mmCIF file of C-alpha atoms and ligand atoms in Angstrom:
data_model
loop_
_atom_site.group_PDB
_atom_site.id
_atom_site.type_symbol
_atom_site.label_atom_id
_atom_site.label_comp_id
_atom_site.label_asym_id
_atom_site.label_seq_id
_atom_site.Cartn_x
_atom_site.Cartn_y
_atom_site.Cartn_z
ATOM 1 C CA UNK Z 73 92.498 -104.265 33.256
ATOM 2 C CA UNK Z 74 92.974 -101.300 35.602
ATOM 3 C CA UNK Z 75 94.137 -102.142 39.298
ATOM 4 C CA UNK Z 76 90.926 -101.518 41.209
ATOM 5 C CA UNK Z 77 90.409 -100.435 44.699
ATOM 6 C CA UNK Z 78 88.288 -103.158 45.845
ATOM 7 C CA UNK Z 79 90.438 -103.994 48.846
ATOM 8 C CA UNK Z 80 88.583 -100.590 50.325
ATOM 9 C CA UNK Z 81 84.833 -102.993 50.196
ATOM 10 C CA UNK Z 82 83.780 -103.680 53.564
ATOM 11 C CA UNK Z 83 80.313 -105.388 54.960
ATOM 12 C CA UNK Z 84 77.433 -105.820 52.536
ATOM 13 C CA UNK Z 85 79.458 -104.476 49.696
ATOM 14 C CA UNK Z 86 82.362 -106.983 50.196
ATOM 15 C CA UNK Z 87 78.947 -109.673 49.603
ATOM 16 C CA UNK Z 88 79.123 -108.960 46.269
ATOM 17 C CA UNK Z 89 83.018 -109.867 45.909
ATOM 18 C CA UNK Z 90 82.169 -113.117 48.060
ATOM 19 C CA UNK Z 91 79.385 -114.501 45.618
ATOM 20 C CA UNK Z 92 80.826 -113.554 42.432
ATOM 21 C CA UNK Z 93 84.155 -116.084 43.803
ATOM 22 C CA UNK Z 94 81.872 -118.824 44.232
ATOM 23 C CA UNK Z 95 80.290 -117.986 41.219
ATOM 24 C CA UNK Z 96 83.287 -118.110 39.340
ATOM 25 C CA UNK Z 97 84.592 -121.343 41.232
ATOM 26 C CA UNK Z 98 81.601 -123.507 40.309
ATOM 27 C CA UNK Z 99 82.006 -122.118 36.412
ATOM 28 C CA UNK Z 100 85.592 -123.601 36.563
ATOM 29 C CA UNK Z 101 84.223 -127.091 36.498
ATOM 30 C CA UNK Z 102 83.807 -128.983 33.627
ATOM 31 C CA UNK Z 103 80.681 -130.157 35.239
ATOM 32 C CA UNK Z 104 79.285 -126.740 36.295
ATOM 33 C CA UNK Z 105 75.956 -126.032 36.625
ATOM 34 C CA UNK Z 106 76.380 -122.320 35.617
ATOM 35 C CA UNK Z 107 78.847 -121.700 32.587
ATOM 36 C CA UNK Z 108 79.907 -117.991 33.654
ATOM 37 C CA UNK Z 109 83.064 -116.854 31.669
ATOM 38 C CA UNK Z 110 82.831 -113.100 33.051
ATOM 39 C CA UNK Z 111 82.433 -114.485 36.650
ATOM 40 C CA UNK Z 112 85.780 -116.476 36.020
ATOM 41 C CA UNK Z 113 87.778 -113.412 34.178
ATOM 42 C CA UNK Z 114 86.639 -110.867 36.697
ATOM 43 C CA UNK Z 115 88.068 -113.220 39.827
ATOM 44 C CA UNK Z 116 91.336 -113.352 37.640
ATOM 45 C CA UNK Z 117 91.601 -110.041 37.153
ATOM 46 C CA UNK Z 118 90.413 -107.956 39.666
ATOM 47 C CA UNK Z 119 93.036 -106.671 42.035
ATOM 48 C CA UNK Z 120 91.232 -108.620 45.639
ATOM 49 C CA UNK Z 121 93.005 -111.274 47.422
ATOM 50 C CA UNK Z 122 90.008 -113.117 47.132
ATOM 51 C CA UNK Z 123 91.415 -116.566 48.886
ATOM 52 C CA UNK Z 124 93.221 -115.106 52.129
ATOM 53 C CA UNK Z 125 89.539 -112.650 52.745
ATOM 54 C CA UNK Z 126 86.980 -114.787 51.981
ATOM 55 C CA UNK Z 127 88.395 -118.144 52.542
ATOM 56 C CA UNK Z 128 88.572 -121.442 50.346
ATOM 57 C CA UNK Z 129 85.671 -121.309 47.843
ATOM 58 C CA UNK Z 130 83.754 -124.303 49.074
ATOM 59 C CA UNK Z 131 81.934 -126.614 46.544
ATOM 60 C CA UNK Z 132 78.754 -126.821 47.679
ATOM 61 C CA UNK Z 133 78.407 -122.962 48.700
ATOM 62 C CA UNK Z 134 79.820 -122.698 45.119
ATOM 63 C CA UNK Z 135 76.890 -124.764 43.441
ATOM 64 C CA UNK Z 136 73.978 -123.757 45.861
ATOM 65 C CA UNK Z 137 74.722 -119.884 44.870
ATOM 66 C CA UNK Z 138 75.223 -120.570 41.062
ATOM 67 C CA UNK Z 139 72.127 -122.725 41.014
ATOM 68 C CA UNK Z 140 70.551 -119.525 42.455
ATOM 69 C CA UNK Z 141 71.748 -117.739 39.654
ATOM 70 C CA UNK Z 142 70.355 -120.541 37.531
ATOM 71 C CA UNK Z 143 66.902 -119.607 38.661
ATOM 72 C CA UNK Z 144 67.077 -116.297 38.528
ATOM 73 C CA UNK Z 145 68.158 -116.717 35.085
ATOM 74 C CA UNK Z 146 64.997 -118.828 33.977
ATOM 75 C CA UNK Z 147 62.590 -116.291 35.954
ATOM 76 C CA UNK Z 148 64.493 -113.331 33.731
ATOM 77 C CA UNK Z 149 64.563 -115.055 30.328
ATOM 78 C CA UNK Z 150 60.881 -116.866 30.842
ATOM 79 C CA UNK Z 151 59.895 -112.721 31.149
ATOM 80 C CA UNK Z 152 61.865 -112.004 28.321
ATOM 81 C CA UNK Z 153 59.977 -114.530 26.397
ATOM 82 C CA UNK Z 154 56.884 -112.738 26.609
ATOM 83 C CA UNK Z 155 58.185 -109.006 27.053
ATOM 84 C CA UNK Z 156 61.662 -109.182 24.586
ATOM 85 C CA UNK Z 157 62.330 -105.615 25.004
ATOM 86 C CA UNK Z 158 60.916 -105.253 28.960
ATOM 87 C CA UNK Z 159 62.792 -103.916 31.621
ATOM 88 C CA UNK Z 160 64.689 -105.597 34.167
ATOM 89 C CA UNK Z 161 65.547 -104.292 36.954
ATOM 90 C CA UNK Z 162 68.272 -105.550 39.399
ATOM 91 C CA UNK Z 163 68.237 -104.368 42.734
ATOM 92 C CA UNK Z 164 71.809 -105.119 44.476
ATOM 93 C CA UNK Z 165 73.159 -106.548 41.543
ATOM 94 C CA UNK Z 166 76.656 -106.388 42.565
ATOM 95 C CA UNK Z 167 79.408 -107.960 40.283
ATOM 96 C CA UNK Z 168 76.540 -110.720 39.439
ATOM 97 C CA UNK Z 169 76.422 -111.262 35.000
ATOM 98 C CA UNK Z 170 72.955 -112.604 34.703
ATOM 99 C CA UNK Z 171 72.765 -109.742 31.775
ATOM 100 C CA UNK Z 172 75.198 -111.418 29.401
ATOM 101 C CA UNK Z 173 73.751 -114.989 30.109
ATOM 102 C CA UNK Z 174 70.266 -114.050 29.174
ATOM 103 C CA UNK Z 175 70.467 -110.906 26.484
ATOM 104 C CA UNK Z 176 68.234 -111.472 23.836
ATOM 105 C CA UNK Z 177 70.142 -108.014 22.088
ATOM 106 C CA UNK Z 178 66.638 -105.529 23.157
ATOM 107 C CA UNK Z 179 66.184 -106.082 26.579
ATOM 108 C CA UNK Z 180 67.054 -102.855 28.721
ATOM 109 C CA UNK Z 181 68.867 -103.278 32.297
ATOM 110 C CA UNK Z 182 68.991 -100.922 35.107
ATOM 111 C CA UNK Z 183 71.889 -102.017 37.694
ATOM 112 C CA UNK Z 184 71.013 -100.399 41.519
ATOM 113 C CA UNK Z 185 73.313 -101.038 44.396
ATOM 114 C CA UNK Z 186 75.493 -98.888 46.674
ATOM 115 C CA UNK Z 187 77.845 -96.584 45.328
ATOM 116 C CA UNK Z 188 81.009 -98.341 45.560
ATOM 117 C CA UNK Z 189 80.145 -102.073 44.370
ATOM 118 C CA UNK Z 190 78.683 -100.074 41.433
ATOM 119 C CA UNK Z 191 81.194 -97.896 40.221
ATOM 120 C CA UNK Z 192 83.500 -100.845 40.639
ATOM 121 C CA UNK Z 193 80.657 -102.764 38.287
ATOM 122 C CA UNK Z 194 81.173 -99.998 35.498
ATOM 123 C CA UNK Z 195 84.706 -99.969 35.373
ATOM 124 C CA UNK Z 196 85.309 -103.814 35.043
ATOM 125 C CA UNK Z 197 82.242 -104.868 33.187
ATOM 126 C CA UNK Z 198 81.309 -104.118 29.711
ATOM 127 C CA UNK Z 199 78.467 -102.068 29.433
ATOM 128 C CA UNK Z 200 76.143 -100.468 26.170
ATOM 129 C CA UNK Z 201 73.029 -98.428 25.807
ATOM 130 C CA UNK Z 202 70.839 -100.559 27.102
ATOM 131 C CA UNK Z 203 72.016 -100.798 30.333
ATOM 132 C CA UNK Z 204 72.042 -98.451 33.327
ATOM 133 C CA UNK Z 205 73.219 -97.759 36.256
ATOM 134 C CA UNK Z 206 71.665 -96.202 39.428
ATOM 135 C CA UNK Z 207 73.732 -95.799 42.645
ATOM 136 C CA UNK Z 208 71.499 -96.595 45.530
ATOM 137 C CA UNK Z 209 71.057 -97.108 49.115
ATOM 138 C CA UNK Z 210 67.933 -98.722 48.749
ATOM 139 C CA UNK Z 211 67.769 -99.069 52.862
ATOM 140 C CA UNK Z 212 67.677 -95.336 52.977
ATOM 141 C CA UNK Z 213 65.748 -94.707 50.083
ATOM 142 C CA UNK Z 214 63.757 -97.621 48.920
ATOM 143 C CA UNK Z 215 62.149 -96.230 45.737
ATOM 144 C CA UNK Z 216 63.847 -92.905 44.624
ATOM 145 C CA UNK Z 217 66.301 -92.530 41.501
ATOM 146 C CA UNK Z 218 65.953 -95.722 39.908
ATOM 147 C CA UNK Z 219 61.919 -95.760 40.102
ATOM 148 C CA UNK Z 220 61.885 -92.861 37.747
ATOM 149 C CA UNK Z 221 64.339 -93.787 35.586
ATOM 150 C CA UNK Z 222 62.484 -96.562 34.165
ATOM 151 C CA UNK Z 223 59.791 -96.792 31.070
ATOM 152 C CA UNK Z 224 57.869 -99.398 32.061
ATOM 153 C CA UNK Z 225 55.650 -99.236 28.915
ATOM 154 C CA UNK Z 226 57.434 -102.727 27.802
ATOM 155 C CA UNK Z 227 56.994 -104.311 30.977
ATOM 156 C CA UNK Z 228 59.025 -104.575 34.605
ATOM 157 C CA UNK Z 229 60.770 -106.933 36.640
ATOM 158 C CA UNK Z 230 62.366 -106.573 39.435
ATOM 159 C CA UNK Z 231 65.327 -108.979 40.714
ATOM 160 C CA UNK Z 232 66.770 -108.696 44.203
ATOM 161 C CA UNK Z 233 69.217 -111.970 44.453
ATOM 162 C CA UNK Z 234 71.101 -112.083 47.634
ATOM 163 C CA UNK Z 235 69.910 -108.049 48.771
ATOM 164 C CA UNK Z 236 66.683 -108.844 50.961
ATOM 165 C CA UNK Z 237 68.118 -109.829 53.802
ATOM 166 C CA UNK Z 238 70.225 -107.372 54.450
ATOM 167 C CA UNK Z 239 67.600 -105.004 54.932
ATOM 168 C CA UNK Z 240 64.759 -104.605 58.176
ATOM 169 C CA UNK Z 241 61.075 -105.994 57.387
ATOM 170 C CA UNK Z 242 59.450 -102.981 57.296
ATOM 171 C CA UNK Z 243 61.847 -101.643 54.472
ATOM 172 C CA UNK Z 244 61.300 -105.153 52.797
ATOM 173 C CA UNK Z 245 57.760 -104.624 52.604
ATOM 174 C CA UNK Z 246 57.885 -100.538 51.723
ATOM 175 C CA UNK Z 247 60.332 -101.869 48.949
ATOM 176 C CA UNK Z 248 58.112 -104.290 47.617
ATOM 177 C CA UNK Z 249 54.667 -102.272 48.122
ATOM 178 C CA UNK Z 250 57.009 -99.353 45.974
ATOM 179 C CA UNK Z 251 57.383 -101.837 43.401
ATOM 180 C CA UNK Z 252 53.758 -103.006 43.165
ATOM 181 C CA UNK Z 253 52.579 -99.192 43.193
ATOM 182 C CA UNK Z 254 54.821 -98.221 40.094
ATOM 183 C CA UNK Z 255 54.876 -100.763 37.793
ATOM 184 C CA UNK Z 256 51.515 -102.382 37.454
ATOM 185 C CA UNK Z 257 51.082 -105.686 35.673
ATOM 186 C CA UNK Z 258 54.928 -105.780 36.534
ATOM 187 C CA UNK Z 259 56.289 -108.738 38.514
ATOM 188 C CA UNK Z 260 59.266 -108.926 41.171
ATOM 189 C CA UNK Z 261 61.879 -112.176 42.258
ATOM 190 C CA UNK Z 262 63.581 -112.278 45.198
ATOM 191 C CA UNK Z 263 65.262 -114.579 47.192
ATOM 192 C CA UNK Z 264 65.229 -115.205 51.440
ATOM 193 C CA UNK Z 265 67.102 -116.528 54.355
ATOM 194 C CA UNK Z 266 65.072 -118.570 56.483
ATOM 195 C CA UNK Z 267 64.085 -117.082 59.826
ATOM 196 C CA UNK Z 268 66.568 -119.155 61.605
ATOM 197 C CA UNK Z 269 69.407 -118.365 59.362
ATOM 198 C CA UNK Z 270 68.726 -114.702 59.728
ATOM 199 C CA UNK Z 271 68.374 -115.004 63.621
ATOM 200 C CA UNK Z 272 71.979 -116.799 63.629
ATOM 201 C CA UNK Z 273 72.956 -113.645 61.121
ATOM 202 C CA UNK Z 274 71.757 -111.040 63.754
ATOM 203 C CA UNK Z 275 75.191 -109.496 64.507
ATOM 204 C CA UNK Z 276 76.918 -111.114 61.724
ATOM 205 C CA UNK Z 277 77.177 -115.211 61.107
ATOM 206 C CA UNK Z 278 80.590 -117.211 60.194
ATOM 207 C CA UNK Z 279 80.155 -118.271 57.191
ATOM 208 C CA UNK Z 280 82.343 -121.306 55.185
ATOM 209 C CA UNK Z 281 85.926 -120.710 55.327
ATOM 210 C CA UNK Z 282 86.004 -117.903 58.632
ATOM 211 C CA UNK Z 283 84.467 -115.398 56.235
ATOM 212 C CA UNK Z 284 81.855 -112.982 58.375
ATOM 213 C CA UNK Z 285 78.786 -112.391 57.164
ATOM 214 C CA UNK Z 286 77.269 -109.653 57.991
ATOM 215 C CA UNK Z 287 73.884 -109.374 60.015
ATOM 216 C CA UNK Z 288 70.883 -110.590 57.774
ATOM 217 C CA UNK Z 289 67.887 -108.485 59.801
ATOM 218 C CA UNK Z 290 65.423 -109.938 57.498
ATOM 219 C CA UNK Z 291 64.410 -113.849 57.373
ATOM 220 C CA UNK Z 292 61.392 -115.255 56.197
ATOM 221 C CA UNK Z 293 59.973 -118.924 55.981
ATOM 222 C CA UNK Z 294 57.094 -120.602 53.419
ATOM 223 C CA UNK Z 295 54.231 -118.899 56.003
ATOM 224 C CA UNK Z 296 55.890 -115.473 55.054
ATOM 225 C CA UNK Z 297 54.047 -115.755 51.768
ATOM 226 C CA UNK Z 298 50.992 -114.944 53.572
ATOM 227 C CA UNK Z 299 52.326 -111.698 55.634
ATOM 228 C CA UNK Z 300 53.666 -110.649 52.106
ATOM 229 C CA UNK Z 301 49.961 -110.611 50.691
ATOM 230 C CA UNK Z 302 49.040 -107.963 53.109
ATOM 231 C CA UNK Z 303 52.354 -105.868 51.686
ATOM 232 C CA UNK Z 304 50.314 -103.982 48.833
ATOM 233 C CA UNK Z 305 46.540 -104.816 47.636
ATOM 234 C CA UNK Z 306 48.025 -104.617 43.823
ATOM 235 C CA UNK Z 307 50.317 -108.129 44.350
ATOM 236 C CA UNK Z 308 48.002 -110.673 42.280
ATOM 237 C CA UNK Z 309 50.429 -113.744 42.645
ATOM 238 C CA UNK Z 310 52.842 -115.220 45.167
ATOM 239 C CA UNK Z 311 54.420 -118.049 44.075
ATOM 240 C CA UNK Z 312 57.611 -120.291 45.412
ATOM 241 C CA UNK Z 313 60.371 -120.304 42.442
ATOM 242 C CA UNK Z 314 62.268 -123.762 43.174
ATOM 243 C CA UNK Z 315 65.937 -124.253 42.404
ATOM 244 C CA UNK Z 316 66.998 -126.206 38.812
ATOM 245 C CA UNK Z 317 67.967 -129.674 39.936
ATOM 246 C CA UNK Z 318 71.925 -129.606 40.270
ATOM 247 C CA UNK Z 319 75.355 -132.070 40.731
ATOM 248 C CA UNK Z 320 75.246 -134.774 42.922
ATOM 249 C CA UNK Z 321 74.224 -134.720 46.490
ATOM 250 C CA UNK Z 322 74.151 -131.628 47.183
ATOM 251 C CA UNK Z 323 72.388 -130.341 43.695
ATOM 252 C CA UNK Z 324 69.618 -132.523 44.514
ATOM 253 C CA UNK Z 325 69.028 -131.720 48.536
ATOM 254 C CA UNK Z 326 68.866 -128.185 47.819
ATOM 255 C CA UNK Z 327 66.721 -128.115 45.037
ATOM 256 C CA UNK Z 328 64.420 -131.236 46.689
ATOM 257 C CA UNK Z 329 64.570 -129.097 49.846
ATOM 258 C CA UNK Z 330 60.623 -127.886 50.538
ATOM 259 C CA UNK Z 331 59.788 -131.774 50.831
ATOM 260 C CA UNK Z 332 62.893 -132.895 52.916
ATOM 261 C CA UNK Z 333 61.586 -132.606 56.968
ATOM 262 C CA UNK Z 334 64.700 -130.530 58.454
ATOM 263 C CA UNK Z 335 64.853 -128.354 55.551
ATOM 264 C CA UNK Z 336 61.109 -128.168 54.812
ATOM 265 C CA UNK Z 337 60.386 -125.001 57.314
ATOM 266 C CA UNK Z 338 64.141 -123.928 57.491
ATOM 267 C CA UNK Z 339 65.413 -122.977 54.134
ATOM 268 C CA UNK Z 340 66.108 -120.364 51.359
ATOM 269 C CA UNK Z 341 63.400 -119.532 49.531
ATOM 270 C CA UNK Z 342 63.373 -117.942 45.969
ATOM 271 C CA UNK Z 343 59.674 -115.855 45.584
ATOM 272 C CA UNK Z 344 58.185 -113.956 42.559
ATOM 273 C CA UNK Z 345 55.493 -112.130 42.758
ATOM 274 C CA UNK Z 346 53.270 -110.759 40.192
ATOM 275 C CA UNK Z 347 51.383 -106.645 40.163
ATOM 276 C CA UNK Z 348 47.904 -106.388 38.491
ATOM 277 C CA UNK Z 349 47.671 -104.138 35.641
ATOM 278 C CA UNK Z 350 46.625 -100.820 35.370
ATOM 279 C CA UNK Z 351 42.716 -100.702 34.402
HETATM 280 C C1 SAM F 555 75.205 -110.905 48.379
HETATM 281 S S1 SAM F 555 75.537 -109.572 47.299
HETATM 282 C C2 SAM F 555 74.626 -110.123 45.882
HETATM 283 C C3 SAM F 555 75.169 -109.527 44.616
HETATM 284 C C4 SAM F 555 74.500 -110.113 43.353
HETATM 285 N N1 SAM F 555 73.093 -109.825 43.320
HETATM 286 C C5 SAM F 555 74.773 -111.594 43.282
HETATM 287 O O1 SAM F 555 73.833 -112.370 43.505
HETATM 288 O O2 SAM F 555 75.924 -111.954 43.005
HETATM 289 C C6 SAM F 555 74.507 -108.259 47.953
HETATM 290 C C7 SAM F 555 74.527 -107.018 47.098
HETATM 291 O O3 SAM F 555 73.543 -106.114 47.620
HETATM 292 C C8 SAM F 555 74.115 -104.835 47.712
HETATM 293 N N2 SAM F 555 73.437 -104.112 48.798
HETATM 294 C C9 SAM F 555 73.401 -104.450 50.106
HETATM 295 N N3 SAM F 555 72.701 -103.540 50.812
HETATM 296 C C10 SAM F 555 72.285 -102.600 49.911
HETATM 297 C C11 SAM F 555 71.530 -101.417 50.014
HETATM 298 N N4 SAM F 555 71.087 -100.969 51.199
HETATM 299 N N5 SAM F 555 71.277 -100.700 48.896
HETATM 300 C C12 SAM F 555 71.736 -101.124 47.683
HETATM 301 N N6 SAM F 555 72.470 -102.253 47.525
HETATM 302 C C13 SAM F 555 72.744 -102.981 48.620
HETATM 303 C C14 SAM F 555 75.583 -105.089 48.024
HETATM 304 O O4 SAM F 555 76.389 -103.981 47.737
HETATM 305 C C15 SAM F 555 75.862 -106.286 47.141
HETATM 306 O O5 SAM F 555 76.223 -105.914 45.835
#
């Protein structure tokens, strides 16, 4: 593989280098809960000193963000199952490789994210005709390019795994209202930071291993689900997507989490929502 000039990714782009390591570290055991051989080639071979930047991978980061994945994965192929040659669209998608774990050979895939991260995405991944790519600043410009690049006669979803919070609420909800307005009877997953986290996050939180995050803006708890009903008049469904049970300890507090009493109001959440048809 080419050298690559990822060294140059700063702030929310350098977010998609950080999950694809832990990605890639949880894949390396022969326990994983995610079996991701691109995750584990791409941290092998892209030119990033991924250890001295981001810090030891730590296990339970590591299995929390692949079983993330893991449900982002079932919400993809369970639409799949019903639309086999839909449209899905993934907002921020980064260096993530949800495509090649659930292609069913017809489905079509439209990759947005900022211009870097994605042209960095072309060059390393593999890519064919069904697959697209739409360089985005979807803070700026929350439902340009990428909007009208779609046929949505086969059906629409939208993913945004790990994006959300990196964005203000009121280009959350113009996001999401976009979404419900141009693909009726199409249906959207995305995933949250709890209020707390996000108010921790407001100039940028330490995360595991002296990594920065950057500031999350945007947090939202299990009562969001009721501000996100008033978001567009077209959103039919609202429903919490829990995590797939995972390894030990820690793969069954975070997946047990919305009837634990700490975590219960203070937690990631995974939502999808559904848009009523056209009549
Ligand atoms: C935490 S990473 C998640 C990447 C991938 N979805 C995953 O789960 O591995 C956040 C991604 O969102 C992208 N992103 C952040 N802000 C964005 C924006 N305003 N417009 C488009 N993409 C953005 C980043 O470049 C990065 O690829």
């Amino acid at each position: 593989m080419q050298s690559t000039a990822t060294t140059d990714f700063t702030g929310v782009a350098e977010t998609a280098l950080w999950t694809l390591y832990h990605r890639a570290a949880e894949a390396a055991r022969k326990d994983t809960v995610l079996p991701d051989p691109q995750a584990a080639r791409l941290v092998r071979e892209l030119d990033f000193p991924f250890r001295q930047r981001l810090g030891p991978a730590r296990p339970w980061v590591a299995q929390t963000l692949a079983l993330r994945a893991l449900a982002f994965d079932g919400v993809v192929r369970a639409f799949l199952s019903t639309h086999p040659e839909g449209t899905v669209i993934a907002l921020g998608e980064g260096l993530e490789t949800t495509f090649w774990r659930v292609d069913n050979g017809q489905v079509r895939w439209v990759s947005v994210d900022l211009a870097d991260p994605l042209a960095l995405r072309t060059r390393v991944l593999p890519h064919g005709r069904r697959q697209c790519h739409v360089p985005c600043d979807i803070s700026r410009d929350p439902d340009s390019r990428w909007t009208e690049l779609v046929d949505p006669s086969q059906g629409v979803l939208v993913t945004a795994q790990g994006l959300l919070m990196y964005l203000d609420a009121a280009r959350v909800h113009q996001l999401i209202a976009a979404c419900a307005e141009t693909f009726p009877g199409g249906a959207m997953v995305f995933d949250t930071v709890s209020r707390r986290f996000s108010a921790r996050c407001r100039t940028g939180g330490k995360g595991p291993g002296g990594y920065r995050l950057p500031p999350m803006p945007w947090g939202m708890d299990a009562d969001g689900h009721r501000t996100l009903q008033t978001v567009h008049p077209a959103i039919t469904e609202i429903r919490d997507v829990p995590l797939p049970v995972g390894r030990g300890l820690t793969g069954h507090v975070v997946s047990r989490a919305a009837t634990l009493p700490v975590l219960r109001s203070n937690r990631p959440l995974i939502t999808s929502l559904r848009f009523r048809a056209a009549v």
